XYZ file of C-alpha atoms in Angstrom:
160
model
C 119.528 60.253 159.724
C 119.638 56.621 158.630
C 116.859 54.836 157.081
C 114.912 53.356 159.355
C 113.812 50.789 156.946
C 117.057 49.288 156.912
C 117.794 46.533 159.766
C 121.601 47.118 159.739
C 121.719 51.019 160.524
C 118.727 50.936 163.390
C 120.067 50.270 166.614
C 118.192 49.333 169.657
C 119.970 51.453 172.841
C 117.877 49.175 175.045
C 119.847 46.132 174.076
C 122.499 45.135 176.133
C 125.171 43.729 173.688
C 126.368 46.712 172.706
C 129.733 47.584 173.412
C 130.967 51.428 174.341
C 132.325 51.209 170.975
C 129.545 50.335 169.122
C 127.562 53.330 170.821
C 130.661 55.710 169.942
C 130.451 54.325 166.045
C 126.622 54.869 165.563
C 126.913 58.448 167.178
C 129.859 59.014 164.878
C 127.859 58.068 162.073
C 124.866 59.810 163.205
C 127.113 63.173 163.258
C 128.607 62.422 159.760
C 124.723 61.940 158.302
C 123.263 65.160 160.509
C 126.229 66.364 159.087
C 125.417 65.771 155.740
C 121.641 66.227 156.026
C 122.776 69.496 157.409
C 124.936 70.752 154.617
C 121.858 69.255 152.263
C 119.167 71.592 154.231
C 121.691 74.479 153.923
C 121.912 74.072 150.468
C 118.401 73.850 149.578
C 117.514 76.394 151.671
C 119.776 78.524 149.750
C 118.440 77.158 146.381
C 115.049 78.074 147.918
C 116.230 81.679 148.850
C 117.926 81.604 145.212
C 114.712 80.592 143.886
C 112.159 83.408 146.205
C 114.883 85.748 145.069
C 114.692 84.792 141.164
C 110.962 83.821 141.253
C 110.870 87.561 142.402
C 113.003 88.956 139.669
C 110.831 87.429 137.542
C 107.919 88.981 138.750
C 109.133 92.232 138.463
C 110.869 90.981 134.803
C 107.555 90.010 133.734
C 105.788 93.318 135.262
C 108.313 95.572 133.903
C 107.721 93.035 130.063
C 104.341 93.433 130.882
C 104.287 97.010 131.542
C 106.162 97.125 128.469
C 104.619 94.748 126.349
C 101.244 97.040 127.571
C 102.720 100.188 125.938
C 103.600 98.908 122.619
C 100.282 97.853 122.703
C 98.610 101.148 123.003
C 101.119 102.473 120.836
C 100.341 99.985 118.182
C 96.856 100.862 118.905
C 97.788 104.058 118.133
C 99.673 103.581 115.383
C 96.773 102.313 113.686
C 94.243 104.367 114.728
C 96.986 107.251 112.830
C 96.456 104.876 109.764
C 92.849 104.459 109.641
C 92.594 108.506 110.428
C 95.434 108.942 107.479
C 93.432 107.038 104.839
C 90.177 108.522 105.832
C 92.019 112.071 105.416
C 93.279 110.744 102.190
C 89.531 109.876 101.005
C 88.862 113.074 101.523
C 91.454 115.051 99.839
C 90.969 113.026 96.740
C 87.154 113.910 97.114
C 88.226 117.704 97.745
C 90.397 117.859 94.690
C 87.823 116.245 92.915
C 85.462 119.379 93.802
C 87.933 121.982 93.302
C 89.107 120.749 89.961
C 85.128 120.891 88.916
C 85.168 124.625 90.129
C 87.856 125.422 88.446
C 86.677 123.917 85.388
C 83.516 125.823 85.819
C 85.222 129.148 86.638
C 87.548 128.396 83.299
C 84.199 128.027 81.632
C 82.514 130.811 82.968
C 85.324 132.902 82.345
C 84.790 131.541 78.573
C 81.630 132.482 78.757
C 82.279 135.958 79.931
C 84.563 136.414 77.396
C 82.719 135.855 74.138
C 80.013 138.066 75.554
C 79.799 141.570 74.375
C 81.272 144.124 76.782
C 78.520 145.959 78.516
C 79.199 149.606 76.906
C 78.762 147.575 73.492
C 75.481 149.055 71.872
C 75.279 146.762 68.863
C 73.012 143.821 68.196
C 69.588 142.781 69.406
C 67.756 144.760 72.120
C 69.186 147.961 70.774
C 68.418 150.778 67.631
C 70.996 150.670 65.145
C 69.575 153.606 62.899
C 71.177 156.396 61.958
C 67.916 158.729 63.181
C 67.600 157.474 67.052
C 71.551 157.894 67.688
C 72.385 157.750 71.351
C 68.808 156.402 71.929
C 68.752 152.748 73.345
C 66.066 150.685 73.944
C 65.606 147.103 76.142
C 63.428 145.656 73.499
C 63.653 145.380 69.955
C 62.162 147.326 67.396
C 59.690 144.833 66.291
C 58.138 144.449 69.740
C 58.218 147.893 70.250
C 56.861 148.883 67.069
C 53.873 145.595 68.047
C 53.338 147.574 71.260
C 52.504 150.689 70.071
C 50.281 149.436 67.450
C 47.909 147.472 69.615
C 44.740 149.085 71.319
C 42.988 147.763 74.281
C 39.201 147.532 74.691
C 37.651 148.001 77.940
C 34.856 145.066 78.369
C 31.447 145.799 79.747
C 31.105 144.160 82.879
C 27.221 143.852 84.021
């Protein structure tokens, strides 16, 4: 329609002065601007279905980006739980091998150990008779003490 702020375009039907062909101009230029505010509506409606239809899209972009946006978030998340689990693993491998290389240290010791020891059918040495006279006897003291033992007597005391 024509602004109706404007004295030239608004026309007052009531007057008499105008002429059949006046009225037949101002409804052909009322067609041409419904016209034209017509093909203006239709294409903003369209621009508004465009924009429902994208502003949609969107939505369903931005769920499906925020769907996946969520995932490589818990995947991240688990990512580095993996790595906090992997170093504490790591701790304690390094604190396992640290306790296995002390046993085997201490079983290479004892083994050591073992071996500088006499053999246990080895009748030589402390603890045992060496004489020619008590062949084949052994004892689990030595001949000192055992010689000390026999020697010493043992008095009963009184008791009142």
């Amino acid at each position: 329609m024509a602004d109706q702020t404007s004295d030239d375009e608004v026309f007052d039907f009531a007057n008499v002065e105008f002429t059949r062909e006046d009225l037949v101009s101002a409804l052909n230029d009322m067609v041409k601007e419904y016209r034209k505010l017509s093909h203006s509506f239709e294409e903003v409606k369209a621009e508004n279905s465009d924009m429902k239809n994208s502003s949609a899209e969107p939505s369903a972009v931005e769920l499906g980006e925020a769907d996946s946006l969520k995932i490589e978030l818990s995947k991240l998340t688990a990512e580095e739980l993996l790595i906090e689990e992997s170093s504490e693993l790591k701790a304690e491998i390094v604190t396992l091998n640290d306790l296995v290389s002390s046993w085997n240290k201490s079983s290479r010791s004892l083994h050591k150990l073992q071996e500088s020891q006499k053999s246990v059918y080895d009748r030589t040495g402390l603890g045992f008779n060496n004489s020619e006279n008590s062949e084949g006897e052994t004892s689990t003291q030595s001949q000192p003490a055992y010689d000390k033992f026999n020697k010493m007597s043992f008095v009963k005391a009184n008791v009142i």
